[in-house]
PDB file of C-alpha atoms in Angstrom:
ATOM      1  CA  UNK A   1     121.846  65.612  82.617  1.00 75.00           C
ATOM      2  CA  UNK A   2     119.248  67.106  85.423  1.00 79.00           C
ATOM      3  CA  UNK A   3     115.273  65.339  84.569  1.00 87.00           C
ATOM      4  CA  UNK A   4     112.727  66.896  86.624  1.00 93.00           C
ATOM      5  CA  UNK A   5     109.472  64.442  87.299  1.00 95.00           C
ATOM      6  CA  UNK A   6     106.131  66.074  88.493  1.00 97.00           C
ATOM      7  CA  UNK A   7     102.949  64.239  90.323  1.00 97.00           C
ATOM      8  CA  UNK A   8     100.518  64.656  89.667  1.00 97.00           C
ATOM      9  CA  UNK A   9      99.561  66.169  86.278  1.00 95.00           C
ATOM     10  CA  UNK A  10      95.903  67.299  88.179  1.00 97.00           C
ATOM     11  CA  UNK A  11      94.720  67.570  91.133  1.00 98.00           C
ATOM     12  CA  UNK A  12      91.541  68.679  92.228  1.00 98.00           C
ATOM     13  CA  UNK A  13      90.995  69.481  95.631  1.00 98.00           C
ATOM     14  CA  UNK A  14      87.917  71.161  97.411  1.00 98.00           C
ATOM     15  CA  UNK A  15      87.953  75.154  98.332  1.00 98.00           C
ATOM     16  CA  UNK A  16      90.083  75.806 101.556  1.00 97.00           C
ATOM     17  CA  UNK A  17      91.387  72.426 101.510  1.00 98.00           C
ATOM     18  CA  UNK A  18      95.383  71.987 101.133  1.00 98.00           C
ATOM     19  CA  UNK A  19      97.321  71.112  97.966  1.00 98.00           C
ATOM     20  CA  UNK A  20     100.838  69.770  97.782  1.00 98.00           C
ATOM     21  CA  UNK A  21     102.425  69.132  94.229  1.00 98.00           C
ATOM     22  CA  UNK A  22     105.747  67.019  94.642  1.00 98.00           C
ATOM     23  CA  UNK A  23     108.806  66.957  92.344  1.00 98.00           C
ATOM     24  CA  UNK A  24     112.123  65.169  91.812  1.00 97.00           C
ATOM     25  CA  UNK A  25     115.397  65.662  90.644  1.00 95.00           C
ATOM     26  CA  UNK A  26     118.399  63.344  89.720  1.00 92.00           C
ATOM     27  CA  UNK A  27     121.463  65.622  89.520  1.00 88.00           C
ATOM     28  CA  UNK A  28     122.885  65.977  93.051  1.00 88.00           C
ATOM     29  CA  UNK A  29     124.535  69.017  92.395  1.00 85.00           C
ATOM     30  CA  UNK A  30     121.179  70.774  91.503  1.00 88.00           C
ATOM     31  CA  UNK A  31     120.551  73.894  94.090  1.00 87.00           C
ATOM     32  CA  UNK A  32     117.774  76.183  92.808  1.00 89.00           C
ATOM     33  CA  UNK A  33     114.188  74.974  93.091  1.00 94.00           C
ATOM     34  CA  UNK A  34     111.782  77.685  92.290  1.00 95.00           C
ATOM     35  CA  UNK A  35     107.793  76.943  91.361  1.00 97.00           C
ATOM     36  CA  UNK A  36     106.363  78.976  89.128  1.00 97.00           C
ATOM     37  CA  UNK A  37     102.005  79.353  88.970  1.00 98.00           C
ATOM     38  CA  UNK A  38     100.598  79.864  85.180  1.00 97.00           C
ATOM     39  CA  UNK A  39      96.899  81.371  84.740  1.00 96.00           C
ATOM     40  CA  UNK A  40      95.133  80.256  81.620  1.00 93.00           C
ATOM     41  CA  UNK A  41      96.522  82.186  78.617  1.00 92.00           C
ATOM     42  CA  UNK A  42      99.066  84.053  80.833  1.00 95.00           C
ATOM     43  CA  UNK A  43     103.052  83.937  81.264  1.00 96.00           C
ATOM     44  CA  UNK A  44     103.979  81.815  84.016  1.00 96.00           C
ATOM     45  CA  UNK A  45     105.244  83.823  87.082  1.00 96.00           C
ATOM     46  CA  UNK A  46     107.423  83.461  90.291  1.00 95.00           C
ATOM     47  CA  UNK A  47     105.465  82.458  93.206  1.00 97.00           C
ATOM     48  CA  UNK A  48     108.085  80.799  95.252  1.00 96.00           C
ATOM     49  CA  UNK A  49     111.636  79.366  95.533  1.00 93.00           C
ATOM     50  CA  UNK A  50     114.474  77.603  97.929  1.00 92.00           C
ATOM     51  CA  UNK A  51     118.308  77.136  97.606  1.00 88.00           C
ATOM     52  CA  UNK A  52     119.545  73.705  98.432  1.00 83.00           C
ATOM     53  CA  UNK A  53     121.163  75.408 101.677  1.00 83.00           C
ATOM     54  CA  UNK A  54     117.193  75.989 103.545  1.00 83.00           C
ATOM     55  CA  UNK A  55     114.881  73.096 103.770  1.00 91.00           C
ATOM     56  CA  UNK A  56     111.943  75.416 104.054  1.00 95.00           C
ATOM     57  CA  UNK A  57     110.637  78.436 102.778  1.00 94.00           C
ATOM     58  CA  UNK A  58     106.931  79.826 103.696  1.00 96.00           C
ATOM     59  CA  UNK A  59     105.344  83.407 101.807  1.00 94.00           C
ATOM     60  CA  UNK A  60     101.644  83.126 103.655  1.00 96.00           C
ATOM     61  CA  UNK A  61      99.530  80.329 102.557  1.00 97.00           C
ATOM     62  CA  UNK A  62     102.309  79.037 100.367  1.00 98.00           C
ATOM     63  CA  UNK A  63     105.426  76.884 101.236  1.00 98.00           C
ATOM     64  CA  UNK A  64     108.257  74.952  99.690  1.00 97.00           C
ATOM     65  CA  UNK A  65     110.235  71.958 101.263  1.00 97.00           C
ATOM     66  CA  UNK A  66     113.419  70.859 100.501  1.00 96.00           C
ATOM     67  CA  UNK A  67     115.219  67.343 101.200  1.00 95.00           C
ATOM     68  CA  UNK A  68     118.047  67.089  99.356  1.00 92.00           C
ATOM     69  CA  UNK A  69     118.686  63.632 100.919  1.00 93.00           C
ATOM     70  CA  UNK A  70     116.065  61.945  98.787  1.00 94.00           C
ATOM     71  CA  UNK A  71     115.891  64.535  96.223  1.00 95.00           C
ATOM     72  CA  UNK A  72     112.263  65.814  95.768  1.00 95.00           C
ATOM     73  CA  UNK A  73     110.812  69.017  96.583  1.00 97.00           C
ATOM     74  CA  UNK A  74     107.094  69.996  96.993  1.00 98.00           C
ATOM     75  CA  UNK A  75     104.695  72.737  97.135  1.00 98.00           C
ATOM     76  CA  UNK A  76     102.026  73.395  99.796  1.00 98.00           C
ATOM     77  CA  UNK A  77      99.000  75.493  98.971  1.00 98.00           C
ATOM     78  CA  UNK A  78      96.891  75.731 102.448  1.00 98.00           C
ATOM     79  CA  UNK A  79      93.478  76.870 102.511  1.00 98.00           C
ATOM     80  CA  UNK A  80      92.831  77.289  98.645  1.00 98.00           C
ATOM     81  CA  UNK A  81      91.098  79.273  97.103  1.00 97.00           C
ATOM     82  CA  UNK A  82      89.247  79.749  93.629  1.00 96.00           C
ATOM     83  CA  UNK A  83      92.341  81.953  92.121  1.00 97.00           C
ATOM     84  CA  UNK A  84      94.547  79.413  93.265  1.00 98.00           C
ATOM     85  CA  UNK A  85      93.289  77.771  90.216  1.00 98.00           C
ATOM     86  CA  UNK A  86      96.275  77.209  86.952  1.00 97.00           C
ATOM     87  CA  UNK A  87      98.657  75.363  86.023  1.00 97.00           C
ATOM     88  CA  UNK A  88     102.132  74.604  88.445  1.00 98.00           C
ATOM     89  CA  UNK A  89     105.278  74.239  87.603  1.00 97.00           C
ATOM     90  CA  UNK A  90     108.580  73.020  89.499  1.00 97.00           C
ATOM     91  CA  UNK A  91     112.285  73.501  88.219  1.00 94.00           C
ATOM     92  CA  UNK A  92     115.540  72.892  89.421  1.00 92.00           C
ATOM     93  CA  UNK A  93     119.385  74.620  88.161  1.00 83.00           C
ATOM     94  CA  UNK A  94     121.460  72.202  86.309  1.00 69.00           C
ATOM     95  CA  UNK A  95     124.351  73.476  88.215  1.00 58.00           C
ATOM     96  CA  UNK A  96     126.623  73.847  85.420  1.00 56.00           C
ATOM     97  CA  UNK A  97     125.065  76.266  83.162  1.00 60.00           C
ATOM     98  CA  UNK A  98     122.725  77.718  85.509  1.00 65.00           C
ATOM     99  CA  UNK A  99     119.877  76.667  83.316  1.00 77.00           C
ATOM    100  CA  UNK A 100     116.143  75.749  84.355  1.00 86.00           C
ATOM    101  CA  UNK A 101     115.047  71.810  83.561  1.00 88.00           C
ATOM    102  CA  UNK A 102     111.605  72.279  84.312  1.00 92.00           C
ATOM    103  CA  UNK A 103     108.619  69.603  85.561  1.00 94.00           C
ATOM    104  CA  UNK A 104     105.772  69.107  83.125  1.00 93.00           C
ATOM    105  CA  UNK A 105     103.470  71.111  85.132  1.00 95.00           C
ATOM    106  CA  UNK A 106     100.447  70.300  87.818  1.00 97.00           C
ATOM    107  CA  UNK A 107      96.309  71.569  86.876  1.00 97.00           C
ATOM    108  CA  UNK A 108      95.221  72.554  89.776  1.00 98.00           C
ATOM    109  CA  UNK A 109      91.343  72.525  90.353  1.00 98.00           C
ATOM    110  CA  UNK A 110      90.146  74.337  92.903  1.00 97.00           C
ATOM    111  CA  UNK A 111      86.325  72.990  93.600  1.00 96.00           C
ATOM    112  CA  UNK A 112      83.718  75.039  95.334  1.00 91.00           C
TER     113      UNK A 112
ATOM    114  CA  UNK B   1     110.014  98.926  83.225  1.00 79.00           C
ATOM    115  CA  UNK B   2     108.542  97.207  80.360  1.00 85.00           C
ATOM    116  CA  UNK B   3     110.115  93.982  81.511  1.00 94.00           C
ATOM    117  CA  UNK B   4     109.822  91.348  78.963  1.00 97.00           C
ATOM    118  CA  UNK B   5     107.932  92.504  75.768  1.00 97.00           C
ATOM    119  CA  UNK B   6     107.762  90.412  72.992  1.00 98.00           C
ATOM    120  CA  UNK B   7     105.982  90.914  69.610  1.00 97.00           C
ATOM    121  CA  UNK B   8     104.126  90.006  67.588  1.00 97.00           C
ATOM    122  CA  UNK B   9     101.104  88.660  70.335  1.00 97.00           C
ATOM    123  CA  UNK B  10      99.643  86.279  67.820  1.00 97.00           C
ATOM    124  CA  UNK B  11     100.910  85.042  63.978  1.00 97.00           C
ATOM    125  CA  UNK B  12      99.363  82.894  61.648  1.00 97.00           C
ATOM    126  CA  UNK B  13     102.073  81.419  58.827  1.00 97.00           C
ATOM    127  CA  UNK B  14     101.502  79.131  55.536  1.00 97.00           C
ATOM    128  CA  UNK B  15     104.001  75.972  55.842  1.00 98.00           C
ATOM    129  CA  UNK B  16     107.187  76.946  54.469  1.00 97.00           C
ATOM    130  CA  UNK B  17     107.194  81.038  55.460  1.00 97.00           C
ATOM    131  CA  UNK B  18     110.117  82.507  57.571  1.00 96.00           C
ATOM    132  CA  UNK B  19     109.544  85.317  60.131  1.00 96.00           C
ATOM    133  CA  UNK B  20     110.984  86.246  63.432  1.00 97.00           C
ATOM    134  CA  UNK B  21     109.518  86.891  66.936  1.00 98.00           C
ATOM    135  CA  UNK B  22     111.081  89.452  68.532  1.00 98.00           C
ATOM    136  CA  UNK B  23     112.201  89.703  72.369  1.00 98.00           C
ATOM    137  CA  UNK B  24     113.346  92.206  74.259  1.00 98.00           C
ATOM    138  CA  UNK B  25     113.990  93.392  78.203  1.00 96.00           C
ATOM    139  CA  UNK B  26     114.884  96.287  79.796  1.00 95.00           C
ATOM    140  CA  UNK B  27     116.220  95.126  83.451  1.00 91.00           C
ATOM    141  CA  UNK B  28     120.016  94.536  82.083  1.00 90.00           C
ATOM    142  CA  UNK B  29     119.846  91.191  82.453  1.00 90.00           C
ATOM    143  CA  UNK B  30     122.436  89.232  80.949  1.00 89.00           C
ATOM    144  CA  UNK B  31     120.770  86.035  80.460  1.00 90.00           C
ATOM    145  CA  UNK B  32     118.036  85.186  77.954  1.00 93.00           C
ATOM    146  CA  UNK B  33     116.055  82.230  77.155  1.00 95.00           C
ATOM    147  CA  UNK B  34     113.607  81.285  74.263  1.00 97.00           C
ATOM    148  CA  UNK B  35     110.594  78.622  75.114  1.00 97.00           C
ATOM    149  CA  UNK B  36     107.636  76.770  73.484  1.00 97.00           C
ATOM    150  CA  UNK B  37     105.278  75.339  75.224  1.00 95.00           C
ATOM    151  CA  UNK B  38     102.777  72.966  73.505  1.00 91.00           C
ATOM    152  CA  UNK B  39      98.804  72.677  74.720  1.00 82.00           C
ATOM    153  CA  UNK B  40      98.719  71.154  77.767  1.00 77.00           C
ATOM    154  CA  UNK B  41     102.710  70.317  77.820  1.00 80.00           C
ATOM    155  CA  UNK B  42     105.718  72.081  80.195  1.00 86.00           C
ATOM    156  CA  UNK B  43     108.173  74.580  79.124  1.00 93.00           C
ATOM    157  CA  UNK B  44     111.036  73.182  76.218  1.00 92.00           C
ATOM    158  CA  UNK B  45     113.927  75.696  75.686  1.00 92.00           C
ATOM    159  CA  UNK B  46     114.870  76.209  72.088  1.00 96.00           C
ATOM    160  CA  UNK B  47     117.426  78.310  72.870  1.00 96.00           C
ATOM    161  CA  UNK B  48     119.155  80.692  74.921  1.00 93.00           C
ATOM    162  CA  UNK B  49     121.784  83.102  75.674  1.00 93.00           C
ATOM    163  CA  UNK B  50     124.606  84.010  78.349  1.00 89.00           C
ATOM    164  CA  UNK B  51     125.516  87.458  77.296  1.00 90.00           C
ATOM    165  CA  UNK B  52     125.674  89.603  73.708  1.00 92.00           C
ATOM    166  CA  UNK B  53     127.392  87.860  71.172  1.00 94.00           C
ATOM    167  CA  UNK B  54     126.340  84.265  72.680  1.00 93.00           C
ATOM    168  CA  UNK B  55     124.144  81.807  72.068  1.00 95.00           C
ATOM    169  CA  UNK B  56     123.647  78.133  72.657  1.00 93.00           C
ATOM    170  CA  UNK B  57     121.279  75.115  71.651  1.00 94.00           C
ATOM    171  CA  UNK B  58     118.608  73.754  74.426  1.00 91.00           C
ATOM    172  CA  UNK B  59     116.073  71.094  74.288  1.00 89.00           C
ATOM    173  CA  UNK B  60     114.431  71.477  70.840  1.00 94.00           C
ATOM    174  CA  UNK B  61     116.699  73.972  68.560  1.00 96.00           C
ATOM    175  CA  UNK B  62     116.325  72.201  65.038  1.00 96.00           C
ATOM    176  CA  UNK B  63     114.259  74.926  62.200  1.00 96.00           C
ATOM    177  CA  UNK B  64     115.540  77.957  65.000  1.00 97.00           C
ATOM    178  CA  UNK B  65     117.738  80.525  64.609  1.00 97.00           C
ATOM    179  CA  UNK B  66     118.689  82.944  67.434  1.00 97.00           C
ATOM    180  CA  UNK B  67     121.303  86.302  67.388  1.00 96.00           C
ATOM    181  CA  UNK B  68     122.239  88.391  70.209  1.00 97.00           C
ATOM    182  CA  UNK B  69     123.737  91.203  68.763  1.00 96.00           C
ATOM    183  CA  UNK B  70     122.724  93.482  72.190  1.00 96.00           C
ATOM    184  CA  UNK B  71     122.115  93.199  76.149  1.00 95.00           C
ATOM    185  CA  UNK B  72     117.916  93.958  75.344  1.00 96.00           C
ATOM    186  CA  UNK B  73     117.258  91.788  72.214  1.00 97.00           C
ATOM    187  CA  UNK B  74     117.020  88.258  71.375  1.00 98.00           C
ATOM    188  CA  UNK B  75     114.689  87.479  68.245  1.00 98.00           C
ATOM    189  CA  UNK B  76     114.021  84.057  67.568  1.00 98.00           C
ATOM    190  CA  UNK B  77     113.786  83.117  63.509  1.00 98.00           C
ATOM    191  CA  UNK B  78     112.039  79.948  61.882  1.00 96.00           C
ATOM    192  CA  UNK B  79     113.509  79.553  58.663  1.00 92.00           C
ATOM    193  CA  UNK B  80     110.601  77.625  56.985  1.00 96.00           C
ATOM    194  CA  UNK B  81     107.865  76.912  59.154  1.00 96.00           C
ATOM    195  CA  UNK B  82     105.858  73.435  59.509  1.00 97.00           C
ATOM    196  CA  UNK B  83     103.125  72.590  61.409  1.00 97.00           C
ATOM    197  CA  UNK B  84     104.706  70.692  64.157  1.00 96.00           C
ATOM    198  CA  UNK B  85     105.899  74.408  65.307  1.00 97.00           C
ATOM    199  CA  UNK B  86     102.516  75.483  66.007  1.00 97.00           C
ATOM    200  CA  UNK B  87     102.924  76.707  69.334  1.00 97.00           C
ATOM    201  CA  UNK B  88     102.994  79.164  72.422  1.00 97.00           C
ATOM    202  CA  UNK B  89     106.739  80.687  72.244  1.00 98.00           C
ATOM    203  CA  UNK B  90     108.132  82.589  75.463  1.00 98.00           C
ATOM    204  CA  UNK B  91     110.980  84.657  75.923  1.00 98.00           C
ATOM    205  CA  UNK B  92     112.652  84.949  78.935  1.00 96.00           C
ATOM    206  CA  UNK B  93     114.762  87.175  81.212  1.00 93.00           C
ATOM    207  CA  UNK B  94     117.045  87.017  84.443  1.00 89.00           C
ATOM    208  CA  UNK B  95     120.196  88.493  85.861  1.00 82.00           C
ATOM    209  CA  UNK B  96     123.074  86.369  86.727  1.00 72.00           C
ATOM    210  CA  UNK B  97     125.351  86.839  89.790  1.00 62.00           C
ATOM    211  CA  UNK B  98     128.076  84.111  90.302  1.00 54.00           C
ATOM    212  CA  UNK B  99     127.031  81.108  91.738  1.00 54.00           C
ATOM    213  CA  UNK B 100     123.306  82.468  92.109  1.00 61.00           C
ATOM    214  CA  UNK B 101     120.304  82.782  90.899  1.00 67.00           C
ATOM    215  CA  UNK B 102     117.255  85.650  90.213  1.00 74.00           C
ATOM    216  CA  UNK B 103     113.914  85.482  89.270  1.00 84.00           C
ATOM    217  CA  UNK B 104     113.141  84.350  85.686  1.00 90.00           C
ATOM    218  CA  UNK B 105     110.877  86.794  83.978  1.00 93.00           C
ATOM    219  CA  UNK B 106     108.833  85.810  80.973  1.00 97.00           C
ATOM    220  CA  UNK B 107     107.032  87.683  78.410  1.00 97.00           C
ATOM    221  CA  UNK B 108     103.519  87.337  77.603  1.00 97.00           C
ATOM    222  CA  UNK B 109     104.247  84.914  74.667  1.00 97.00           C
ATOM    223  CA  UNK B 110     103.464  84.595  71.044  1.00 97.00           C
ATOM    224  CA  UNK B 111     100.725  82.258  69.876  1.00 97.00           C
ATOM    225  CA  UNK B 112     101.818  80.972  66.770  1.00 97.00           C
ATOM    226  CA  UNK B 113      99.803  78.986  64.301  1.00 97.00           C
ATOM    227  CA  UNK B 114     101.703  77.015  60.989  1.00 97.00           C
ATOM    228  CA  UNK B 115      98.684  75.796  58.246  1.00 97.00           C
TER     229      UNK B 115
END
């Protein structure tokens, strides 16, 4: 079945700077990646996805890349800022179901 | 819309207590999902459904029970609780379209606590 790995589990980077979260996937057939932001003590929530048939998406300071060649995606965060601050998570469709196998998540720290 | 509501918000249970967390969603969608997700861990699905009338086992189904009787419900039973399912559970939402996908939608989870 589809596994998901996430690096890293935290990351702290420094106001403004850039963040990039990176995950991998072993089924082949896999062809929805969305990432999904969770604030302490809230849901998690949609902030971004790609279909294996685009190798990039942006929405502002936020972008995903796609290679389905080696199998990983990853999530760019430019100039970060203090509410940029939670937890991350990646997922990717199991192509058969249409279920979720999701990443175990990325704290991000955003330092001022 | 409501979205994804699910009650109760928090429940405290002695080891060995039933009860069920309800779920419910009022976009139509046709495909729901149950989650727990531990301090400091990911997202396991217990278990989740296709459509009213069925249901299927994910990740971590064992002491779960699930029904879908309608498009907007799907309550989540633990037949005797223990402490190992102290935890935050979500429900989830999305429409399905052949060979697609659409946003998941959560609800704002139930913090449950077995003594």
């Amino acid at each position: 079945g589809e596994n998901v790995e996430q690096h890293p589990s935290t990351l702290s980077v420094q106001e403004g700077d850039s963040a990039v979260i990176k995950c991998t996937y072993s089924d082949s057939a896999s062809n929805y990646f969305p990432w999904y932001k969770q604030e302490l003590g809230k849901r998690p929530q949609l902030i971004i996805d790609i279909r294996s048939n685009v190798g990039e998406k942006k929405d502002q300071r936020i972008a995903v890349t796609l290679n389905k060649t080696a199998k990983h995606f990853s999530l760019h965060i430019t100039e970060t800022q203090p509410e940029d601050s939670a937890v991350y998570f990646c997922a990717a469709s199991t192509g058969s179901n249409y279920q979720l196998i999701w990443g175990a998540g990325t704290k991000l720290i955003i330092k001022p | 819309n409501a979205g994804v509501t699910q009650t109760p918000k928090f429940q405290v249970l002695k080891t060995g207590q039933s009860m069920t967390l309800q779920c419910a969603q009022d976009m139509n969608h046709e495909y729901m999902s149950w989650y727990r997700q531990d301090p400091g861990m990911g997202l396991r699905l217990i278990h989740y459904s296709v459509g009213a009338g069925i249901t299927d086992q994910g990740e971590v189904p064992n002491g779960y029970n699930v029904s879908r009787s309608t498009t907007e419900d799907f309550p989540l039973r633990l037949l005797s609780a223990a402490p190992s399912q102290t935890s935050v559970y979500f429900c989830a939402s999305r429409g399905s379209s052949a060979n697609s996908y659409n946003e998941q939608f959560f609800g704002p989870g139930t913090r449950l606590t077995v003594l």
